[in-house]
Amino acid sequence: MKNYVSASILSADMLRLEQEVRRIEKSGIEMLHFDVMDGVFVNNISYGLPILSAIRKITDLTLDVHLMITEPIRYIPRFAEAGADIISFHTEAAEDVSATLDVLRKTGKKSALAIKPGTPAEVLFPYLDQLDMALVMTVEPGFGGQRFIHETMEKVRILREKAPLLDIQVDGGINAETAAIAREAGANNLVSGSYLFSAEDMSLAAQLVRTGSSC
Ligand code: DX5
Ligand code: ZN
């Protein structure tokens, strides 16, 4: 199974966003992770549609949009139009997960469901065959730079056993060491923010996150 790295621009220098996007591209990173926070579902507010459209205009990177917003059904079509390639929303944020997933699938974008650390993996079971990706949060959503929660790995194992071919993404506290733990549990899509953006050599850091080897 192919492994991917998705660089979370929550840790990027916002005043130099274009240079940061070029740095991601030059580092051989496959995806740009775009965290949308509404101050309601999570206790933070990040950025939204205009910034996503601006990024879409300057890059061909896969734009991986992580919606941490309440009732995402209201905004999914607009994030799709603004240039998202993959959209994930939280089961905890949607009153009707199935209807929300239908709206997402109709956009033609890759569809993903996300769960917070306290949400059991089994919540995703009814939807697995409609998903392109499952996102297992490895920190409480809301902020970059938090510590990886090891207990979430059991959920990655459960999902990997149930869905051998599904892309499983982990997000939060991912660095070279925790990425190795997550890959071992079955994750193949690794989001990383503070570790990648603070690295002196982003390509090397991305390689370590992706496969654990520097060549
Ligand atoms: C947290 C976000 C993450 C965050 C990851 O709510 O979903 O994508 O940016 O950042 P690090 O890698 O610093 O934990
Ligand atoms: Zn995220």
XYZ file of N, CA and C and ligand atoms in Angstrom:
660
model
N 0.844 -1.203 0.000
C 0.000 0.000 0.000
C 0.879 1.253 0.000
N 0.489 2.232 -0.812
C 1.322 3.432 -0.922
C 1.118 4.345 0.297
N 2.222 4.907 0.744
C 2.148 5.848 1.870
C 2.194 7.284 1.350
N 1.487 8.158 2.033
C 1.442 9.574 1.660
C 1.741 10.447 2.864
N 2.304 11.614 2.565
C 2.464 12.641 3.601
C 1.585 13.823 3.213
N 0.902 14.364 4.205
C 0.051 15.538 3.986
C 0.533 16.619 4.954
N 1.046 17.714 4.391
C 1.648 18.763 5.238
C 0.560 19.723 5.714
N 0.415 19.840 7.031
C -0.621 20.711 7.598
C -0.125 22.151 7.664
N -0.744 22.999 6.854
C -0.279 24.393 6.791
C -0.703 25.233 7.995
N -1.367 24.572 8.961
C -1.649 25.289 10.212
C -0.333 25.740 10.855
N 0.741 25.006 10.563
C 2.044 25.360 11.134
C 2.900 26.200 10.186
N 2.344 26.572 9.025
C 3.139 27.341 8.053
C 3.204 28.816 8.465
N 4.100 29.541 7.843
C 4.186 30.989 8.049
C 3.120 31.627 7.153
N 2.058 32.096 7.764
C 0.891 32.579 7.010
C 1.207 33.800 6.145
N 2.209 34.562 6.523
C 2.555 35.737 5.722
C 3.391 35.366 4.505
N 3.829 34.131 4.485
C 4.632 33.658 3.345
C 4.036 32.376 2.786
N 2.741 32.383 2.634
C 2.053 31.154 2.277
C 2.502 30.586 0.927
N 2.726 31.454 -0.047
C 3.147 30.938 -1.350
C 4.504 30.232 -1.243
N 5.445 30.873 -0.543
C 6.757 30.211 -0.373
C 6.619 28.885 0.377
N 5.706 28.859 1.341
C 5.498 27.635 2.115
C 4.931 26.520 1.224
N 4.025 26.902 0.307
C 3.474 25.907 -0.626
C 4.597 25.373 -1.522
N 5.472 26.265 -1.993
C 6.606 25.831 -2.843
C 7.540 24.908 -2.069
N 7.720 25.207 -0.784
C 8.588 24.370 0.044
C 7.995 22.951 0.160
N 6.683 22.883 0.314
C 6.018 21.571 0.392
C 6.232 20.826 -0.934
N 6.010 21.531 -2.047
C 6.169 20.900 -3.372
C 7.591 20.386 -3.562
N 8.557 21.234 -3.221
C 9.970 20.861 -3.444
C 10.412 19.726 -2.541
N 9.687 19.506 -1.463
C 10.068 18.442 -0.530
C 9.486 17.099 -0.924
N 8.791 17.048 -2.061
C 8.249 15.779 -2.544
C 7.039 15.314 -1.742
N 6.413 16.234 -1.036
C 5.231 15.899 -0.230
C 4.019 15.852 -1.166
N 3.174 14.841 -0.960
C 2.081 14.613 -1.906
C 0.876 15.516 -1.695
N 0.619 15.888 -0.433
C -0.649 16.575 -0.137
C -0.452 17.757 0.785
N -1.386 18.696 0.634
C -1.418 19.845 1.533
C -2.692 19.705 2.379
N -2.500 19.659 3.693
C -3.619 19.456 4.629
C -4.126 20.813 5.101
N -5.423 21.043 4.909
C -6.013 22.359 5.127
C -7.080 22.234 6.226
N -6.742 22.713 7.414
C -7.607 22.564 8.592
C -8.594 23.719 8.695
N -9.866 23.404 8.620
C -10.892 24.444 8.739
C -11.572 24.319 10.103
N -11.493 25.373 10.890
C -12.043 25.350 12.258
C -13.012 26.504 12.424
N -14.142 26.210 13.049
C -15.214 27.216 13.120
C -15.406 27.853 14.492
N -14.585 27.497 15.477
C -14.758 28.075 16.806
C -15.964 27.510 17.546
N -16.645 26.523 16.949
C -17.815 25.915 17.585
C -17.549 24.420 17.794
N -17.275 23.729 16.709
C -16.927 22.301 16.845
C -15.605 22.147 17.583
N -14.685 23.057 17.333
C -13.422 23.089 18.090
C -13.223 24.510 18.618
N -12.372 24.579 19.624
C -12.175 25.846 20.305
C -11.076 26.687 19.639
N -11.195 26.852 18.338
C -10.205 27.642 17.609
C -10.824 28.013 16.264
N -10.304 29.045 15.653
C -10.770 29.469 14.332
C -9.534 29.556 13.447
N -9.593 28.972 12.255
C -8.375 28.986 11.429
C -8.598 29.833 10.176
N -8.912 29.195 9.062
C -9.088 29.897 7.782
C -10.089 29.105 6.966
N -10.517 29.697 5.850
C -11.590 29.034 5.111
C -11.518 29.208 3.607
N -12.662 29.428 2.987
C -12.804 29.352 1.536
C -11.868 30.254 0.728
N -11.721 31.534 1.066
C -10.884 32.385 0.202
C -9.425 31.934 0.165
N -8.943 31.458 1.308
C -7.536 31.011 1.342
C -7.387 29.716 0.544
N -8.377 28.835 0.648
C -8.310 27.588 -0.127
C -8.298 27.903 -1.628
N -9.175 28.798 -2.070
C -9.196 29.151 -3.507
C -7.865 29.743 -3.939
N -7.283 30.575 -3.084
C -6.008 31.210 -3.432
C -4.911 30.144 -3.580
N -4.912 29.167 -2.690
C -3.900 28.106 -2.770
C -4.135 27.258 -4.027
N -5.411 26.970 -4.308
C -5.748 26.156 -5.485
C -5.187 26.750 -6.768
N -5.188 28.102 -6.827
C -4.716 28.772 -8.046
C -3.231 28.602 -8.275
N -2.461 28.334 -7.219
C -1.012 28.327 -7.402
C -0.376 26.936 -7.313
N -1.180 25.886 -7.074
C -0.528 24.578 -6.931
C -1.375 23.429 -7.461
N -0.669 22.363 -7.867
C -1.338 21.128 -8.263
C -1.269 20.076 -7.159
N -0.743 20.447 -6.000
C -0.721 19.502 -4.875
C -2.146 19.031 -4.586
N -2.283 17.815 -4.105
C -3.593 17.343 -3.663
C -4.003 18.137 -2.430
N -5.145 18.792 -2.501
C -5.613 19.596 -1.363
C -6.570 18.757 -0.518
N -6.096 18.495 0.681
C -6.758 17.588 1.627
C -7.398 18.458 2.717
N -8.708 18.637 2.601
C -9.405 19.594 3.474
C -10.058 18.874 4.649
N -9.649 19.255 5.842
C -10.142 18.646 7.083
C -11.111 19.623 7.734
N -12.405 19.321 7.618
C -13.424 20.218 8.156
C -13.671 19.922 9.629
N -13.319 20.869 10.475
C -13.646 20.767 11.903
C -14.710 21.821 12.177
N -15.858 21.606 11.543
C -16.946 22.580 11.644
C -18.243 21.842 11.931
N -19.141 22.514 12.612
C -20.405 21.897 12.957
C -21.340 21.900 11.740
N -22.083 20.852 11.575
C -22.965 20.644 10.411
C -22.248 20.941 9.077
N -21.244 20.152 8.779
C -20.445 20.373 7.558
C -21.262 20.291 6.271
N -22.432 19.678 6.348
C -23.285 19.562 5.152
C -23.542 20.942 4.527
N -23.524 21.973 5.348
C -23.810 23.341 4.880
C -22.717 23.875 3.957
N -21.499 23.388 4.128
C -20.367 24.008 3.421
C -19.608 23.080 2.468
N -19.887 21.789 2.518
C -19.120 20.849 1.687
C -19.114 21.252 0.204
N -20.268 21.577 -0.401
C -20.223 21.925 -1.833
C -19.322 23.133 -2.108
N -19.289 24.081 -1.190
C -18.458 25.272 -1.420
C -16.971 24.961 -1.277
N -16.606 24.073 -0.366
C -15.193 23.693 -0.281
C -14.790 22.876 -1.514
N -15.724 22.095 -2.032
C -15.439 21.341 -3.263
C -15.183 22.321 -4.411
N -16.050 23.315 -4.527
C -15.883 24.316 -5.604
C -14.616 25.137 -5.445
N -14.221 25.360 -4.210
C -13.028 26.180 -3.957
C -11.737 25.428 -4.262
N -11.843 24.116 -4.570
C -10.646 23.425 -5.038
C -10.162 22.248 -4.218
N -10.949 21.814 -3.239
C -10.540 20.639 -2.449
C -10.488 19.400 -3.350
N -9.535 18.516 -3.079
C -9.501 17.219 -3.765
C -10.054 16.115 -2.867
N -9.778 16.253 -1.575
C -10.285 15.304 -0.573
C -10.960 16.161 0.492
N -12.115 15.731 0.955
C -12.772 16.457 2.058
C -13.082 15.450 3.161
N -12.642 15.784 4.387
C -13.046 14.947 5.511
C -13.885 15.766 6.466
N -14.900 15.118 7.017
C -15.707 15.780 8.046
C -15.844 14.839 9.236
N -16.178 15.405 10.382
C -16.256 14.630 11.618
C -17.634 14.016 11.835
N -17.642 12.735 12.197
C -18.920 12.076 12.522
C -19.587 12.800 13.692
N -18.750 13.338 14.604
C -19.312 13.969 15.808
C -19.980 15.305 15.487
N -19.686 15.854 14.302
C -20.156 17.204 13.976
C -21.419 17.199 13.130
N -21.789 16.018 12.632
C -22.908 15.947 11.686
C -24.096 15.248 12.321
N -25.247 15.869 12.246
C -26.420 15.230 12.823
C -26.797 14.003 11.984
N -26.675 14.128 10.664
C -26.997 13.003 9.786
C -25.753 12.694 8.927
N -24.968 11.743 9.417
C -23.693 11.418 8.764
C -23.946 10.901 7.347
N -24.960 10.059 7.212
C -25.242 9.448 5.932
C -25.626 10.505 4.877
N -26.492 11.433 5.254
C -26.909 12.489 4.323
C -25.724 13.392 3.975
N -24.876 13.654 4.959
C -23.710 14.511 4.726
C -22.745 13.821 3.762
N -22.566 12.518 3.973
C -21.688 11.753 3.089
C -22.244 11.711 1.662
N -23.554 11.617 1.532
C -24.169 11.634 0.201
C -23.858 12.945 -0.516
N -23.988 14.053 0.212
C -23.692 15.369 -0.383
C -22.223 15.425 -0.785
N -21.366 14.918 0.052
C -19.926 14.919 -0.241
C -19.630 14.065 -1.474
N -20.189 12.865 -1.521
C -19.909 11.975 -2.656
C -20.424 12.573 -3.972
N -21.515 13.283 -3.889
C -22.074 13.911 -5.108
C -21.167 15.005 -5.655
N -20.293 15.568 -4.831
C -19.384 16.597 -5.342
C -18.327 15.973 -6.263
N -18.152 14.640 -6.177
C -17.136 13.963 -6.988
C -15.750 14.023 -6.374
N -15.633 14.640 -5.217
C -14.334 14.716 -4.530
C -14.130 13.449 -3.708
N -12.875 13.195 -3.310
C -12.630 12.033 -2.450
C -13.268 12.288 -1.088
N -13.900 11.251 -0.557
C -14.702 11.406 0.656
C -14.044 10.735 1.846
N -13.992 11.478 2.954
C -13.383 10.907 4.157
C -14.199 11.271 5.382
N -14.184 10.346 6.351
C -14.831 10.597 7.640
C -13.755 10.609 8.703
N -13.910 11.553 9.647
C -12.909 11.718 10.710
C -13.533 11.409 12.062
N -12.701 10.857 12.950
C -13.157 10.633 14.332
C -12.151 11.209 15.321
N -12.689 11.773 16.408
C -11.855 12.330 17.472
C -11.281 11.173 18.310
N -10.288 11.459 19.146
C -9.675 10.381 19.934
C -10.663 9.569 20.780
N -11.734 10.194 21.252
C -12.663 9.469 22.122
C -13.767 8.721 21.383
N -13.800 8.813 20.070
C -14.874 8.171 19.286
C -14.419 6.783 18.827
N -15.225 5.753 19.088
C -14.811 4.399 18.703
C -14.716 4.199 17.189
N -13.820 3.347 16.780
C -13.625 3.044 15.345
C -14.899 2.483 14.723
N -15.664 1.768 15.535
C -16.861 1.082 15.029
C -17.890 2.055 14.442
N -17.842 3.315 14.879
C -18.761 4.325 14.353
C -18.611 4.441 12.829
N -17.421 4.131 12.326
C -17.169 4.265 10.884
C -17.615 3.029 10.087
N -17.835 1.911 10.766
C -18.106 0.660 10.051
C -19.227 0.765 9.005
N -20.369 1.402 9.346
C -21.452 1.410 8.347
C -21.103 2.164 7.065
N -20.046 2.967 7.105
C -19.746 3.836 5.951
C -18.510 3.403 5.169
N -17.806 2.383 5.659
C -16.484 2.092 5.093
C -16.481 1.903 3.578
N -17.509 1.245 3.047
C -17.474 1.014 1.596
C -17.821 2.261 0.780
N -18.187 3.336 1.455
C -18.451 4.587 0.715
C -17.308 5.582 0.869
N -16.262 5.174 1.572
C -15.186 6.124 1.883
C -13.947 5.907 1.029
N -13.269 7.006 0.727
C -11.938 6.927 0.114
C -10.867 6.938 1.202
N -11.241 7.457 2.365
C -10.244 7.573 3.431
C -10.952 7.683 4.784
N -10.293 7.153 5.824
C -10.762 7.362 7.204
C -9.684 8.166 7.909
N -10.101 9.148 8.691
C -9.137 9.978 9.426
C -9.293 9.715 10.920
N -8.247 9.153 11.499
C -8.233 8.899 12.939
C -7.399 10.005 13.584
N -8.059 10.873 14.332
C -7.328 11.961 14.996
C -6.474 11.371 16.110
N -5.222 11.795 16.127
C -4.293 11.289 17.139
C -4.005 12.346 18.208
N -4.736 13.481 18.101
C -4.790 14.497 19.174
C -6.237 14.990 19.179
N -6.605 15.757 20.214
C -7.917 16.408 20.183
C -7.856 17.496 19.118
N -8.813 17.521 18.184
C -8.733 18.530 17.133
C -8.801 19.953 17.689
N -8.143 20.863 16.999
C -8.220 22.277 17.388
C -6.892 23.006 17.295
N -5.801 22.321 17.590
C -4.506 23.007 17.638
C -3.395 22.110 17.107
N -2.405 22.747 16.501
C -1.198 22.030 16.105
C -0.270 21.911 17.316
N 0.770 21.121 17.165
C 1.819 21.060 18.179
C 1.463 20.313 19.454
N 0.436 19.455 19.411
C 0.086 18.680 20.610
C 0.772 17.318 20.585
N 0.691 16.628 21.741
C 1.320 15.302 21.834
C 0.401 14.199 21.320
N 0.998 13.322 20.569
C 0.347 12.133 19.994
C -0.276 11.280 21.105
N -1.521 10.878 20.903
C -2.211 10.016 21.879
C -2.084 8.557 21.423
N -1.252 7.797 22.128
C -0.931 6.426 21.711
C -2.153 5.499 21.673
N -3.094 5.759 22.579
C -4.284 4.884 22.674
C -5.102 4.860 21.387
N -4.931 5.871 20.523
C -5.709 5.907 19.279
C -5.247 4.825 18.286
N -4.087 4.237 18.542
C -3.534 3.253 17.593
C -4.376 1.992 17.505
N -5.035 1.661 18.604
C -5.903 0.482 18.594
C -7.006 0.662 17.530
N -7.488 1.895 17.384
C -8.545 2.147 16.389
C -8.004 2.010 14.959
N -6.766 2.417 14.776
C -6.158 2.256 13.442
C -6.057 0.762 13.125
N -5.653 -0.019 14.122
C -5.537 -1.476 13.903
C -6.888 -2.084 13.546
N -7.914 -1.680 14.300
C -9.267 -2.211 14.063
C -9.717 -1.861 12.636
N -9.488 -0.628 12.232
C -9.937 -0.192 10.901
C -9.142 -0.880 9.799
N -7.840 -1.024 10.023
C -7.010 -1.676 9.004
C -7.434 -3.123 8.802
N -7.805 -3.794 9.895
C -8.233 -5.178 9.771
C -9.553 -5.258 9.008
N -10.419 -4.336 9.290
C -11.751 -4.339 8.677
C -11.696 -3.869 7.213
N -10.782 -2.967 6.894
C -10.735 -2.375 5.543
C -9.292 -2.371 5.037
N -8.832 -3.516 4.537
C -7.414 -3.649 4.172
C -6.944 -2.665 3.092
N -7.857 -2.209 2.236
C -7.417 -1.353 1.127
C -7.715 0.133 1.317
N -8.359 0.467 2.415
C -8.765 1.859 2.644
C -7.570 2.717 3.050
N -7.516 3.949 2.534
C -6.503 4.880 3.027
C -6.883 5.271 4.453
N -5.947 5.123 5.355
C -6.178 5.515 6.753
C -5.200 6.627 7.098
N -5.781 7.765 7.450
C -4.973 8.948 7.764
C -4.914 9.151 9.272
N -3.758 9.570 9.741
C -3.602 9.961 11.149
C -3.196 11.428 11.163
N -3.644 12.141 12.198
C -3.446 13.595 12.225
C -3.289 14.062 13.664
N -2.099 14.620 13.936
C -1.848 15.197 15.251
C -0.639 14.571 15.925
N 0.363 15.400 16.165
C 1.549 14.920 16.888
C 2.400 13.946 16.096
N 2.326 14.032 14.753
C 3.099 13.084 13.929
C 4.503 13.636 13.655
N 5.500 12.842 14.070
C 6.907 13.126 13.774
C 7.531 11.806 13.328
N 8.848 11.764 13.177
C 9.473 10.527 12.672
C 9.128 9.322 13.558
N 9.139 9.507 14.872
C 8.882 8.361 15.767
C 7.416 7.940 15.797
N 6.531 8.935 15.951
C 5.115 8.561 16.049
C 4.588 8.077 14.692
N 5.167 8.570 13.602
C 4.766 8.092 12.274
C 5.068 6.595 12.164
N 6.209 6.170 12.689
C 6.577 4.754 12.619
C 5.551 3.913 13.382
N 5.117 4.415 14.519
C 4.113 3.702 15.328
C 2.787 3.629 14.560
N 2.416 4.741 13.941
C 1.140 4.797 13.210
C 1.178 3.901 11.960
N 2.318 3.890 11.250
C 2.430 3.020 10.060
C 2.329 1.560 10.471
N 2.986 1.248 11.558
C 2.976 -0.121 12.072
C 1.540 -0.564 12.420
N 0.743 0.384 12.929
C -0.656 0.065 13.272
C -1.532 -0.055 12.025
N -1.039 0.497 10.882
C -1.808 0.357 9.641
C -2.137 1.655 8.935
N -1.688 2.787 9.475
C -1.957 4.059 8.796
C -1.029 4.198 7.593
N -1.554 4.752 6.479
C -0.692 4.968 5.310
C -0.734 6.416 4.829
N -1.482 7.260 5.524
C -1.540 8.679 5.142
C -1.263 9.485 6.408
N -0.140 10.195 6.386
C 0.338 10.814 7.621
C 0.337 12.322 7.502
N -0.501 12.951 8.327
C -0.533 14.412 8.370
C 0.533 14.860 9.367
N 1.270 15.888 8.977
C 2.231 16.421 9.938
C 2.348 17.926 9.729
N 2.324 18.664 10.832
C 2.401 20.113 10.769
C 3.682 20.622 11.396
N 3.673 20.756 12.710
C 4.812 21.394 13.369
C 6.138 20.661 13.102
N 6.101 19.341 13.031
C 7.354 18.609 12.795
C 7.954 18.958 11.424
N 7.109 18.983 10.386
C 7.629 19.266 9.036
C 8.090 20.713 8.908
N 7.256 21.646 9.405
C 7.583 23.055 9.194
C 8.735 23.543 10.060
N 9.034 22.828 11.144
C 10.166 23.265 11.959
C 11.451 22.523 11.554
N 11.331 21.563 10.623
C 12.507 20.789 10.222
C 13.458 21.642 9.379
N 14.738 21.459 9.577
C 15.710 22.153 8.749
C 15.621 21.654 7.308
N 15.442 20.342 7.182
C 15.342 19.719 5.872
C 13.954 19.076 5.760
N 13.034 19.783 5.117
C 11.652 19.285 5.059
C 11.548 17.985 4.266
N 12.359 17.828 3.191
C 12.280 16.581 2.401
C 12.676 15.384 3.240
N 13.745 15.561 4.003
C 14.197 14.455 4.846
C 13.143 14.144 5.905
N 12.608 15.176 6.528
C 11.577 14.973 7.560
C 10.376 14.241 6.952
N 10.004 14.630 5.723
C 8.853 13.991 5.067
C 9.146 12.519 4.758
N 10.371 12.247 4.316
C 10.767 10.866 4.048
C 10.669 10.017 5.306
N 11.130 10.591 6.411
C 11.100 9.855 7.678
C 9.658 9.591 8.109
N 8.784 10.552 7.857
C 7.375 10.367 8.209
C 6.739 9.321 7.269
N 7.080 9.399 5.967
C 6.443 8.537 4.971
C 6.842 7.076 5.119
N 8.161 6.829 5.240
C 8.618 5.428 5.246
C 9.577 5.096 6.380
N 10.108 6.110 7.017
C 11.073 5.850 8.090
C 12.485 5.735 7.578
N 12.623 5.771 6.220
C 13.985 5.667 5.707
C 14.325 6.937 4.945
N 15.583 7.300 4.985
C 15.959 8.586 4.384
C 16.310 8.454 2.907
N 16.214 7.241 2.335
C 16.502 7.139 0.903
C 15.328 6.531 0.152
C -5.331 19.667 14.635
C -5.198 19.631 13.164
C -3.917 19.100 12.663
C -2.688 19.871 13.064
C -1.545 18.901 13.121
O -6.655 19.948 14.956
O -6.226 18.828 12.599
O -3.942 18.916 11.251
O -2.374 20.908 12.179
O -0.423 19.569 13.575
P 0.774 18.839 14.323
O 1.413 17.921 13.340
O 1.645 19.978 14.733
O 0.177 18.106 15.512
Zn -6.132 18.278 10.497
